[in-house]
């Protein structure tokens, strides 16, 4: 598998692609896609980067794993393809948006519209075997995506990081909080949403920060 990440990121992350861990990762991913059913489709593995150029990043949302059900994953965390039933966590995200800013519940769970506005929707692991959650974890993807987070932190300023749940919050060690804004909340899954996800108001808070910085707020 060749690196098909967008040029704006390829230039920034170029050193990673020659490292041993990344070459081993690509060997693993190639073999998995050849011999098993994996998600997302190969062309969508780096979709988060394709839809949101490095210079355009205003907000980062961190997820853990792509959806592992048929037709769900589209390369953006929490997002599903058009016409696919929205998973429970995404349903709760839209419920909070409705309560927080009054935006009507959308028909589609495809979050490409967010990415195109500067929201990097980044999973820690970018691929998964069908129906096997976490099956591609600890193969090298986390090293790569941790580097992405640290690179954003080092080279940009004023980015809003939305860390939902303990896993995402563990990535705060890579973020310089003197330069960036971090909002944390429980994960929006039904297991944790009642603990403080609902009422977190991250969407209005994010837009308030962006307005203060003179940036265009996100149309959630």
mmCIF file with all atom_site columns, C-alpha atoms in Angstrom:
data_model
loop_
_atom_site.group_PDB
_atom_site.id
_atom_site.type_symbol
_atom_site.label_atom_id
_atom_site.label_alt_id
_atom_site.label_comp_id
_atom_site.label_asym_id
_atom_site.label_entity_id
_atom_site.label_seq_id
_atom_site.pdbx_PDB_ins_code
_atom_site.Cartn_x
_atom_site.Cartn_y
_atom_site.Cartn_z
_atom_site.occupancy
_atom_site.B_iso_or_equiv
_atom_site.pdbx_formal_charge
_atom_site.auth_seq_id
_atom_site.auth_comp_id
_atom_site.auth_asym_id
_atom_site.auth_atom_id
_atom_site.pdbx_PDB_model_num
ATOM 1   C CA . UNK A 1 1   ? 0.000   0.000   0.000  1.00 0.00 ? 1   UNK A CA 1
ATOM 2   C CA . UNK A 1 2   ? 1.445   3.342   -1.038 1.00 0.00 ? 2   UNK A CA 1
ATOM 3   C CA . UNK A 1 3   ? 1.052   6.413   1.124  1.00 0.00 ? 3   UNK A CA 1
ATOM 4   C CA . UNK A 1 4   ? -1.988  8.199   -0.312 1.00 0.00 ? 4   UNK A CA 1
ATOM 5   C CA . UNK A 1 5   ? -2.293  10.892  2.306  1.00 0.00 ? 5   UNK A CA 1
ATOM 6   C CA . UNK A 1 6   ? -2.999  14.441  1.103  1.00 0.00 ? 6   UNK A CA 1
ATOM 7   C CA . UNK A 1 7   ? 0.050   16.476  0.103  1.00 0.00 ? 7   UNK A CA 1
ATOM 8   C CA . UNK A 1 8   ? -0.447  19.076  2.852  1.00 0.00 ? 8   UNK A CA 1
ATOM 9   C CA . UNK A 1 9   ? 0.077   16.310  5.412  1.00 0.00 ? 9   UNK A CA 1
ATOM 10  C CA . UNK A 1 10  ? 2.575   14.240  3.438  1.00 0.00 ? 10  UNK A CA 1
ATOM 11  C CA . UNK A 1 11  ? 4.997   17.150  3.482  1.00 0.00 ? 11  UNK A CA 1
ATOM 12  C CA . UNK A 1 12  ? 4.542   17.664  7.231  1.00 0.00 ? 12  UNK A CA 1
ATOM 13  C CA . UNK A 1 13  ? 4.779   13.981  8.176  1.00 0.00 ? 13  UNK A CA 1
ATOM 14  C CA . UNK A 1 14  ? 7.296   12.897  5.562  1.00 0.00 ? 14  UNK A CA 1
ATOM 15  C CA . UNK A 1 15  ? 9.849   11.570  8.065  1.00 0.00 ? 15  UNK A CA 1
ATOM 16  C CA . UNK A 1 16  ? 7.349   9.083   9.489  1.00 0.00 ? 16  UNK A CA 1
ATOM 17  C CA . UNK A 1 17  ? 6.880   7.197   6.243  1.00 0.00 ? 17  UNK A CA 1
ATOM 18  C CA . UNK A 1 18  ? 10.497  6.043   6.174  1.00 0.00 ? 18  UNK A CA 1
ATOM 19  C CA . UNK A 1 19  ? 10.551  4.747   9.742  1.00 0.00 ? 19  UNK A CA 1
ATOM 20  C CA . UNK A 1 20  ? 10.667  1.030   10.442 1.00 0.00 ? 20  UNK A CA 1
ATOM 21  C CA . UNK A 1 21  ? 7.448   1.011   12.487 1.00 0.00 ? 21  UNK A CA 1
ATOM 22  C CA . UNK A 1 22  ? 5.511   2.587   9.622  1.00 0.00 ? 22  UNK A CA 1
ATOM 23  C CA . UNK A 1 23  ? 6.868   0.180   7.022  1.00 0.00 ? 23  UNK A CA 1
ATOM 24  C CA . UNK A 1 24  ? 5.963   -2.735  9.310  1.00 0.00 ? 24  UNK A CA 1
ATOM 25  C CA . UNK A 1 25  ? 2.514   -1.236  9.792  1.00 0.00 ? 25  UNK A CA 1
ATOM 26  C CA . UNK A 1 26  ? 1.936   -0.964  6.059  1.00 0.00 ? 26  UNK A CA 1
ATOM 27  C CA . UNK A 1 27  ? 3.067   -4.562  5.571  1.00 0.00 ? 27  UNK A CA 1
ATOM 28  C CA . UNK A 1 28  ? 0.526   -5.639  8.182  1.00 0.00 ? 28  UNK A CA 1
ATOM 29  C CA . UNK A 1 29  ? -2.277  -3.526  6.719  1.00 0.00 ? 29  UNK A CA 1
ATOM 30  C CA . UNK A 1 30  ? -1.578  -4.735  3.176  1.00 0.00 ? 30  UNK A CA 1
ATOM 31  C CA . UNK A 1 31  ? -1.739  -8.350  4.303  1.00 0.00 ? 31  UNK A CA 1
ATOM 32  C CA . UNK A 1 32  ? -4.942  -7.772  6.254  1.00 0.00 ? 32  UNK A CA 1
ATOM 33  C CA . UNK A 1 33  ? -6.718  -6.074  3.347  1.00 0.00 ? 33  UNK A CA 1
ATOM 34  C CA . UNK A 1 34  ? -5.557  -8.810  1.006  1.00 0.00 ? 34  UNK A CA 1
ATOM 35  C CA . UNK A 1 35  ? -6.634  -11.752 3.153  1.00 0.00 ? 35  UNK A CA 1
ATOM 36  C CA . UNK A 1 36  ? -9.590  -10.481 5.200  1.00 0.00 ? 36  UNK A CA 1
ATOM 37  C CA . UNK A 1 37  ? -12.378 -7.924  5.025  1.00 0.00 ? 37  UNK A CA 1
ATOM 38  C CA . UNK A 1 38  ? -11.244 -4.642  6.590  1.00 0.00 ? 38  UNK A CA 1
ATOM 39  C CA . UNK A 1 39  ? -12.684 -1.169  7.039  1.00 0.00 ? 39  UNK A CA 1
ATOM 40  C CA . UNK A 1 40  ? -12.714 1.518   5.869  1.00 0.00 ? 40  UNK A CA 1
ATOM 41  C CA . UNK A 1 41  ? -12.140 0.994   2.161  1.00 0.00 ? 41  UNK A CA 1
ATOM 42  C CA . UNK A 1 42  ? -8.488  1.489   1.214  1.00 0.00 ? 42  UNK A CA 1
ATOM 43  C CA . UNK A 1 43  ? -9.239  4.791   -0.486 1.00 0.00 ? 43  UNK A CA 1
ATOM 44  C CA . UNK A 1 44  ? -10.759 6.105   2.762  1.00 0.00 ? 44  UNK A CA 1
ATOM 45  C CA . UNK A 1 45  ? -8.012  5.118   5.226  1.00 0.00 ? 45  UNK A CA 1
ATOM 46  C CA . UNK A 1 46  ? -6.577  8.651   5.226  1.00 0.00 ? 46  UNK A CA 1
ATOM 47  C CA . UNK A 1 47  ? -9.886  10.445  4.597  1.00 0.00 ? 47  UNK A CA 1
ATOM 48  C CA . UNK A 1 48  ? -9.546  12.542  7.754  1.00 0.00 ? 48  UNK A CA 1
ATOM 49  C CA . UNK A 1 49  ? -6.453  14.136  6.215  1.00 0.00 ? 49  UNK A CA 1
ATOM 50  C CA . UNK A 1 50  ? -7.872  14.334  2.697  1.00 0.00 ? 50  UNK A CA 1
ATOM 51  C CA . UNK A 1 51  ? -10.873 16.398  3.772  1.00 0.00 ? 51  UNK A CA 1
ATOM 52  C CA . UNK A 1 52  ? -9.009  18.641  6.225  1.00 0.00 ? 52  UNK A CA 1
ATOM 53  C CA . UNK A 1 53  ? -5.698  20.134  5.107  1.00 0.00 ? 53  UNK A CA 1
ATOM 54  C CA . UNK A 1 54  ? -3.040  20.790  7.745  1.00 0.00 ? 54  UNK A CA 1
ATOM 55  C CA . UNK A 1 55  ? -3.255  24.559  7.397  1.00 0.00 ? 55  UNK A CA 1
ATOM 56  C CA . UNK A 1 56  ? -7.044  24.439  7.780  1.00 0.00 ? 56  UNK A CA 1
ATOM 57  C CA . UNK A 1 57  ? -7.161  22.534  11.079 1.00 0.00 ? 57  UNK A CA 1
ATOM 58  C CA . UNK A 1 58  ? -9.122  24.496  13.674 1.00 0.00 ? 58  UNK A CA 1
ATOM 59  C CA . UNK A 1 59  ? -10.611 21.669  15.730 1.00 0.00 ? 59  UNK A CA 1
ATOM 60  C CA . UNK A 1 60  ? -9.457  18.110  16.455 1.00 0.00 ? 60  UNK A CA 1
ATOM 61  C CA . UNK A 1 61  ? -11.838 15.359  17.552 1.00 0.00 ? 61  UNK A CA 1
ATOM 62  C CA . UNK A 1 62  ? -10.173 12.132  18.655 1.00 0.00 ? 62  UNK A CA 1
ATOM 63  C CA . UNK A 1 63  ? -11.711 8.694   18.322 1.00 0.00 ? 63  UNK A CA 1
ATOM 64  C CA . UNK A 1 64  ? -10.262 5.254   18.968 1.00 0.00 ? 64  UNK A CA 1
ATOM 65  C CA . UNK A 1 65  ? -11.171 2.750   16.241 1.00 0.00 ? 65  UNK A CA 1
ATOM 66  C CA . UNK A 1 66  ? -13.099 2.771   12.948 1.00 0.00 ? 66  UNK A CA 1
ATOM 67  C CA . UNK A 1 67  ? -16.558 1.228   13.011 1.00 0.00 ? 67  UNK A CA 1
ATOM 68  C CA . UNK A 1 68  ? -16.217 -2.469  12.211 1.00 0.00 ? 68  UNK A CA 1
ATOM 69  C CA . UNK A 1 69  ? -19.682 -3.101  10.749 1.00 0.00 ? 69  UNK A CA 1
ATOM 70  C CA . UNK A 1 70  ? -20.324 -3.431  7.036  1.00 0.00 ? 70  UNK A CA 1
ATOM 71  C CA . UNK A 1 71  ? -20.492 -0.122  5.188  1.00 0.00 ? 71  UNK A CA 1
ATOM 72  C CA . UNK A 1 72  ? -20.126 2.054   8.285  1.00 0.00 ? 72  UNK A CA 1
ATOM 73  C CA . UNK A 1 73  ? -16.587 3.432   8.415  1.00 0.00 ? 73  UNK A CA 1
ATOM 74  C CA . UNK A 1 74  ? -15.653 6.256   6.050  1.00 0.00 ? 74  UNK A CA 1
ATOM 75  C CA . UNK A 1 75  ? -12.275 7.229   7.521  1.00 0.00 ? 75  UNK A CA 1
ATOM 76  C CA . UNK A 1 76  ? -13.568 9.957   9.833  1.00 0.00 ? 76  UNK A CA 1
ATOM 77  C CA . UNK A 1 77  ? -14.020 9.251   13.536 1.00 0.00 ? 77  UNK A CA 1
ATOM 78  C CA . UNK A 1 78  ? -17.646 8.929   14.703 1.00 0.00 ? 78  UNK A CA 1
ATOM 79  C CA . UNK A 1 79  ? -18.797 9.383   11.089 1.00 0.00 ? 79  UNK A CA 1
ATOM 80  C CA . UNK A 1 80  ? -20.682 6.921   8.878  1.00 0.00 ? 80  UNK A CA 1
ATOM 81  C CA . UNK A 1 81  ? -21.441 6.884   5.192  1.00 0.00 ? 81  UNK A CA 1
ATOM 82  C CA . UNK A 1 82  ? -24.632 8.415   3.835  1.00 0.00 ? 82  UNK A CA 1
ATOM 83  C CA . UNK A 1 83  ? -27.734 6.222   4.262  1.00 0.00 ? 83  UNK A CA 1
ATOM 84  C CA . UNK A 1 84  ? -26.050 4.113   6.990  1.00 0.00 ? 84  UNK A CA 1
ATOM 85  C CA . UNK A 1 85  ? -27.872 3.866   10.320 1.00 0.00 ? 85  UNK A CA 1
ATOM 86  C CA . UNK A 1 86  ? -26.263 6.161   12.859 1.00 0.00 ? 86  UNK A CA 1
ATOM 87  C CA . UNK A 1 87  ? -24.478 4.331   15.710 1.00 0.00 ? 87  UNK A CA 1
ATOM 88  C CA . UNK A 1 88  ? -25.492 5.186   19.295 1.00 0.00 ? 88  UNK A CA 1
ATOM 89  C CA . UNK A 1 89  ? -22.496 7.447   19.999 1.00 0.00 ? 89  UNK A CA 1
ATOM 90  C CA . UNK A 1 90  ? -23.211 9.513   16.895 1.00 0.00 ? 90  UNK A CA 1
ATOM 91  C CA . UNK A 1 91  ? -26.898 9.720   17.854 1.00 0.00 ? 91  UNK A CA 1
ATOM 92  C CA . UNK A 1 92  ? -25.856 11.160  21.214 1.00 0.00 ? 92  UNK A CA 1
ATOM 93  C CA . UNK A 1 93  ? -23.516 13.638  19.521 1.00 0.00 ? 93  UNK A CA 1
ATOM 94  C CA . UNK A 1 94  ? -26.400 14.949  17.433 1.00 0.00 ? 94  UNK A CA 1
ATOM 95  C CA . UNK A 1 95  ? -28.678 15.067  20.495 1.00 0.00 ? 95  UNK A CA 1
ATOM 96  C CA . UNK A 1 96  ? -26.151 17.242  22.322 1.00 0.00 ? 96  UNK A CA 1
ATOM 97  C CA . UNK A 1 97  ? -25.793 19.524  19.284 1.00 0.00 ? 97  UNK A CA 1
ATOM 98  C CA . UNK A 1 98  ? -29.571 19.962  19.220 1.00 0.00 ? 98  UNK A CA 1
ATOM 99  C CA . UNK A 1 99  ? -29.667 20.836  22.924 1.00 0.00 ? 99  UNK A CA 1
ATOM 100 C CA . UNK A 1 100 ? -26.515 22.961  22.825 1.00 0.00 ? 100 UNK A CA 1
ATOM 101 C CA . UNK A 1 101 ? -27.019 25.102  19.733 1.00 0.00 ? 101 UNK A CA 1
ATOM 102 C CA . UNK A 1 102 ? -30.501 24.191  18.518 1.00 0.00 ? 102 UNK A CA 1
ATOM 103 C CA . UNK A 1 103 ? -29.399 22.684  15.217 1.00 0.00 ? 103 UNK A CA 1
ATOM 104 C CA . UNK A 1 104 ? -31.901 20.181  13.861 1.00 0.00 ? 104 UNK A CA 1
ATOM 105 C CA . UNK A 1 105 ? -31.023 16.488  13.860 1.00 0.00 ? 105 UNK A CA 1
ATOM 106 C CA . UNK A 1 106 ? -29.479 15.626  10.461 1.00 0.00 ? 106 UNK A CA 1
ATOM 107 C CA . UNK A 1 107 ? -30.627 12.825  8.186  1.00 0.00 ? 107 UNK A CA 1
ATOM 108 C CA . UNK A 1 108 ? -27.059 11.751  7.410  1.00 0.00 ? 108 UNK A CA 1
ATOM 109 C CA . UNK A 1 109 ? -24.349 10.745  9.851  1.00 0.00 ? 109 UNK A CA 1
ATOM 110 C CA . UNK A 1 110 ? -21.644 11.606  7.337  1.00 0.00 ? 110 UNK A CA 1
ATOM 111 C CA . UNK A 1 111 ? -19.390 14.190  8.988  1.00 0.00 ? 111 UNK A CA 1
ATOM 112 C CA . UNK A 1 112 ? -17.451 15.145  5.875  1.00 0.00 ? 112 UNK A CA 1
ATOM 113 C CA . UNK A 1 113 ? -19.166 18.525  6.165  1.00 0.00 ? 113 UNK A CA 1
ATOM 114 C CA . UNK A 1 114 ? -17.341 19.108  9.470  1.00 0.00 ? 114 UNK A CA 1
ATOM 115 C CA . UNK A 1 115 ? -13.989 18.009  8.072  1.00 0.00 ? 115 UNK A CA 1
ATOM 116 C CA . UNK A 1 116 ? -14.277 20.422  5.157  1.00 0.00 ? 116 UNK A CA 1
ATOM 117 C CA . UNK A 1 117 ? -14.631 23.271  7.679  1.00 0.00 ? 117 UNK A CA 1
ATOM 118 C CA . UNK A 1 118 ? -11.386 22.457  9.491  1.00 0.00 ? 118 UNK A CA 1
ATOM 119 C CA . UNK A 1 119 ? -12.386 19.698  11.915 1.00 0.00 ? 119 UNK A CA 1
ATOM 120 C CA . UNK A 1 120 ? -9.831  16.868  11.905 1.00 0.00 ? 120 UNK A CA 1
ATOM 121 C CA . UNK A 1 121 ? -11.807 13.726  12.780 1.00 0.00 ? 121 UNK A CA 1
ATOM 122 C CA . UNK A 1 122 ? -8.935  11.463  13.776 1.00 0.00 ? 122 UNK A CA 1
ATOM 123 C CA . UNK A 1 123 ? -9.118  7.884   14.969 1.00 0.00 ? 123 UNK A CA 1
ATOM 124 C CA . UNK A 1 124 ? -6.080  6.617   16.871 1.00 0.00 ? 124 UNK A CA 1
ATOM 125 C CA . UNK A 1 125 ? -6.205  3.446   14.764 1.00 0.00 ? 125 UNK A CA 1
ATOM 126 C CA . UNK A 1 126 ? -7.115  3.995   11.118 1.00 0.00 ? 126 UNK A CA 1
ATOM 127 C CA . UNK A 1 127 ? -8.103  0.462   10.108 1.00 0.00 ? 127 UNK A CA 1
ATOM 128 C CA . UNK A 1 128 ? -9.957  -2.527  11.570 1.00 0.00 ? 128 UNK A CA 1
ATOM 129 C CA . UNK A 1 129 ? -10.863 -6.087  10.619 1.00 0.00 ? 129 UNK A CA 1
ATOM 130 C CA . UNK A 1 130 ? -14.569 -6.615  9.939  1.00 0.00 ? 130 UNK A CA 1
ATOM 131 C CA . UNK A 1 131 ? -16.571 -7.393  13.083 1.00 0.00 ? 131 UNK A CA 1
ATOM 132 C CA . UNK A 1 132 ? -13.460 -7.429  15.285 1.00 0.00 ? 132 UNK A CA 1
ATOM 133 C CA . UNK A 1 133 ? -13.187 -4.250  17.306 1.00 0.00 ? 133 UNK A CA 1
ATOM 134 C CA . UNK A 1 134 ? -9.619  -3.276  18.142 1.00 0.00 ? 134 UNK A CA 1
ATOM 135 C CA . UNK A 1 135 ? -8.134  -5.874  15.810 1.00 0.00 ? 135 UNK A CA 1
ATOM 136 C CA . UNK A 1 136 ? -5.607  -3.421  14.312 1.00 0.00 ? 136 UNK A CA 1
ATOM 137 C CA . UNK A 1 137 ? -4.609  -1.761  17.559 1.00 0.00 ? 137 UNK A CA 1
ATOM 138 C CA . UNK A 1 138 ? -0.976  -1.824  18.728 1.00 0.00 ? 138 UNK A CA 1
ATOM 139 C CA . UNK A 1 139 ? 0.326   -2.471  15.218 1.00 0.00 ? 139 UNK A CA 1
ATOM 140 C CA . UNK A 1 140 ? 1.795   1.011   14.709 1.00 0.00 ? 140 UNK A CA 1
ATOM 141 C CA . UNK A 1 141 ? -1.162  3.226   13.949 1.00 0.00 ? 141 UNK A CA 1
ATOM 142 C CA . UNK A 1 142 ? -1.078  4.772   17.426 1.00 0.00 ? 142 UNK A CA 1
ATOM 143 C CA . UNK A 1 143 ? 2.551   5.793   16.957 1.00 0.00 ? 143 UNK A CA 1
ATOM 144 C CA . UNK A 1 144 ? 1.605   7.512   13.720 1.00 0.00 ? 144 UNK A CA 1
ATOM 145 C CA . UNK A 1 145 ? -1.493  9.296   15.026 1.00 0.00 ? 145 UNK A CA 1
ATOM 146 C CA . UNK A 1 146 ? 0.265   10.338  18.247 1.00 0.00 ? 146 UNK A CA 1
ATOM 147 C CA . UNK A 1 147 ? 2.834   12.010  15.991 1.00 0.00 ? 147 UNK A CA 1
ATOM 148 C CA . UNK A 1 148 ? 0.002   13.750  14.135 1.00 0.00 ? 148 UNK A CA 1
ATOM 149 C CA . UNK A 1 149 ? -1.377  15.146  17.398 1.00 0.00 ? 149 UNK A CA 1
ATOM 150 C CA . UNK A 1 150 ? 2.053   16.287  18.584 1.00 0.00 ? 150 UNK A CA 1
ATOM 151 C CA . UNK A 1 151 ? 2.840   17.852  15.201 1.00 0.00 ? 151 UNK A CA 1
ATOM 152 C CA . UNK A 1 152 ? -0.393  19.869  15.297 1.00 0.00 ? 152 UNK A CA 1
ATOM 153 C CA . UNK A 1 153 ? 0.440   20.943  18.837 1.00 0.00 ? 153 UNK A CA 1
ATOM 154 C CA . UNK A 1 154 ? 3.995   21.940  17.940 1.00 0.00 ? 154 UNK A CA 1
ATOM 155 C CA . UNK A 1 155 ? 3.389   23.673  14.626 1.00 0.00 ? 155 UNK A CA 1
ATOM 156 C CA . UNK A 1 156 ? 0.014   25.352  15.110 1.00 0.00 ? 156 UNK A CA 1
ATOM 157 C CA . UNK A 1 157 ? -1.622  27.450  17.815 1.00 0.00 ? 157 UNK A CA 1
ATOM 158 C CA . UNK A 1 158 ? -5.146  28.037  19.048 1.00 0.00 ? 158 UNK A CA 1
ATOM 159 C CA . UNK A 1 159 ? -6.490  24.646  17.959 1.00 0.00 ? 159 UNK A CA 1
ATOM 160 C CA . UNK A 1 160 ? -9.483  23.342  19.918 1.00 0.00 ? 160 UNK A CA 1
ATOM 161 C CA . UNK A 1 161 ? -9.057  19.705  20.956 1.00 0.00 ? 161 UNK A CA 1
ATOM 162 C CA . UNK A 1 162 ? -12.246 17.819  21.894 1.00 0.00 ? 162 UNK A CA 1
ATOM 163 C CA . UNK A 1 163 ? -11.326 14.813  24.018 1.00 0.00 ? 163 UNK A CA 1
ATOM 164 C CA . UNK A 1 164 ? -14.317 12.573  24.734 1.00 0.00 ? 164 UNK A CA 1
ATOM 165 C CA . UNK A 1 165 ? -13.735 9.674   27.089 1.00 0.00 ? 165 UNK A CA 1
ATOM 166 C CA . UNK A 1 166 ? -10.680 8.370   28.927 1.00 0.00 ? 166 UNK A CA 1
ATOM 167 C CA . UNK A 1 167 ? -8.911  7.074   25.840 1.00 0.00 ? 167 UNK A CA 1
ATOM 168 C CA . UNK A 1 168 ? -9.053  10.409  24.019 1.00 0.00 ? 168 UNK A CA 1
ATOM 169 C CA . UNK A 1 169 ? -8.121  12.252  27.201 1.00 0.00 ? 169 UNK A CA 1
ATOM 170 C CA . UNK A 1 170 ? -4.979  10.115  27.516 1.00 0.00 ? 170 UNK A CA 1
ATOM 171 C CA . UNK A 1 171 ? -3.718  11.879  24.371 1.00 0.00 ? 171 UNK A CA 1
ATOM 172 C CA . UNK A 1 172 ? -3.576  15.212  26.184 1.00 0.00 ? 172 UNK A CA 1
ATOM 173 C CA . UNK A 1 173 ? 0.079   14.474  27.003 1.00 0.00 ? 173 UNK A CA 1
ATOM 174 C CA . UNK A 1 174 ? 0.895   15.354  23.382 1.00 0.00 ? 174 UNK A CA 1
ATOM 175 C CA . UNK A 1 175 ? -0.903  18.731  23.495 1.00 0.00 ? 175 UNK A CA 1
ATOM 176 C CA . UNK A 1 176 ? 0.649   21.989  24.678 1.00 0.00 ? 176 UNK A CA 1
ATOM 177 C CA . UNK A 1 177 ? -2.203  23.509  26.679 1.00 0.00 ? 177 UNK A CA 1
ATOM 178 C CA . UNK A 1 178 ? -0.400  26.856  26.792 1.00 0.00 ? 178 UNK A CA 1
ATOM 179 C CA . UNK A 1 179 ? -0.950  27.169  23.022 1.00 0.00 ? 179 UNK A CA 1
ATOM 180 C CA . UNK A 1 180 ? -4.185  25.251  22.522 1.00 0.00 ? 180 UNK A CA 1
ATOM 181 C CA . UNK A 1 181 ? -7.626  24.800  24.057 1.00 0.00 ? 181 UNK A CA 1
ATOM 182 C CA . UNK A 1 182 ? -8.678  21.394  25.377 1.00 0.00 ? 182 UNK A CA 1
ATOM 183 C CA . UNK A 1 183 ? -12.258 20.501  26.248 1.00 0.00 ? 183 UNK A CA 1
ATOM 184 C CA . UNK A 1 184 ? -12.916 17.155  27.909 1.00 0.00 ? 184 UNK A CA 1
ATOM 185 C CA . UNK A 1 185 ? -16.099 15.185  28.497 1.00 0.00 ? 185 UNK A CA 1
ATOM 186 C CA . UNK A 1 186 ? -17.207 11.584  28.980 1.00 0.00 ? 186 UNK A CA 1
ATOM 187 C CA . UNK A 1 187 ? -17.518 9.513   25.825 1.00 0.00 ? 187 UNK A CA 1
ATOM 188 C CA . UNK A 1 188 ? -20.856 10.023  24.007 1.00 0.00 ? 188 UNK A CA 1
ATOM 189 C CA . UNK A 1 189 ? -21.605 6.282   24.006 1.00 0.00 ? 189 UNK A CA 1
ATOM 190 C CA . UNK A 1 190 ? -24.746 5.213   25.891 1.00 0.00 ? 190 UNK A CA 1
ATOM 191 C CA . UNK A 1 191 ? -22.466 3.736   28.577 1.00 0.00 ? 191 UNK A CA 1
ATOM 192 C CA . UNK A 1 192 ? -21.030 7.089   29.577 1.00 0.00 ? 192 UNK A CA 1
ATOM 193 C CA . UNK A 1 193 ? -23.093 9.889   28.048 1.00 0.00 ? 193 UNK A CA 1
ATOM 194 C CA . UNK A 1 194 ? -25.212 10.333  31.164 1.00 0.00 ? 194 UNK A CA 1
ATOM 195 C CA . UNK A 1 195 ? -22.082 11.022  33.227 1.00 0.00 ? 195 UNK A CA 1
ATOM 196 C CA . UNK A 1 196 ? -21.580 14.459  31.724 1.00 0.00 ? 196 UNK A CA 1
ATOM 197 C CA . UNK A 1 197 ? -21.530 14.198  27.950 1.00 0.00 ? 197 UNK A CA 1
ATOM 198 C CA . UNK A 1 198 ? -25.026 15.621  27.784 1.00 0.00 ? 198 UNK A CA 1
ATOM 199 C CA . UNK A 1 199 ? -24.773 19.245  28.813 1.00 0.00 ? 199 UNK A CA 1
ATOM 200 C CA . UNK A 1 200 ? -21.051 19.537  28.048 1.00 0.00 ? 200 UNK A CA 1
ATOM 201 C CA . UNK A 1 201 ? -21.816 22.197  25.397 1.00 0.00 ? 201 UNK A CA 1
ATOM 202 C CA . UNK A 1 202 ? -18.596 21.536  23.532 1.00 0.00 ? 202 UNK A CA 1
ATOM 203 C CA . UNK A 1 203 ? -20.043 22.720  20.233 1.00 0.00 ? 203 UNK A CA 1
ATOM 204 C CA . UNK A 1 204 ? -21.040 26.188  21.407 1.00 0.00 ? 204 UNK A CA 1
ATOM 205 C CA . UNK A 1 205 ? -17.869 26.487  23.495 1.00 0.00 ? 205 UNK A CA 1
ATOM 206 C CA . UNK A 1 206 ? -15.733 25.613  20.471 1.00 0.00 ? 206 UNK A CA 1
ATOM 207 C CA . UNK A 1 207 ? -17.433 28.230  18.337 1.00 0.00 ? 207 UNK A CA 1
ATOM 208 C CA . UNK A 1 208 ? -17.018 30.873  21.038 1.00 0.00 ? 208 UNK A CA 1
ATOM 209 C CA . UNK A 1 209 ? -13.268 30.189  21.054 1.00 0.00 ? 209 UNK A CA 1
ATOM 210 C CA . UNK A 1 210 ? -13.041 30.319  17.268 1.00 0.00 ? 210 UNK A CA 1
ATOM 211 C CA . UNK A 1 211 ? -14.941 33.620  17.148 1.00 0.00 ? 211 UNK A CA 1
ATOM 212 C CA . UNK A 1 212 ? -12.593 35.143  19.741 1.00 0.00 ? 212 UNK A CA 1
ATOM 213 C CA . UNK A 1 213 ? -9.679  34.097  17.532 1.00 0.00 ? 213 UNK A CA 1
ATOM 214 C CA . UNK A 1 214 ? -11.274 35.753  14.519 1.00 0.00 ? 214 UNK A CA 1
ATOM 215 C CA . UNK A 1 215 ? -11.944 32.404  12.844 1.00 0.00 ? 215 UNK A CA 1
ATOM 216 C CA . UNK A 1 216 ? -15.134 31.235  11.178 1.00 0.00 ? 216 UNK A CA 1
ATOM 217 C CA . UNK A 1 217 ? -17.169 29.093  13.594 1.00 0.00 ? 217 UNK A CA 1
ATOM 218 C CA . UNK A 1 218 ? -18.117 25.534  12.657 1.00 0.00 ? 218 UNK A CA 1
ATOM 219 C CA . UNK A 1 219 ? -21.539 24.886  11.182 1.00 0.00 ? 219 UNK A CA 1
ATOM 220 C CA . UNK A 1 220 ? -22.206 21.750  13.195 1.00 0.00 ? 220 UNK A CA 1
#
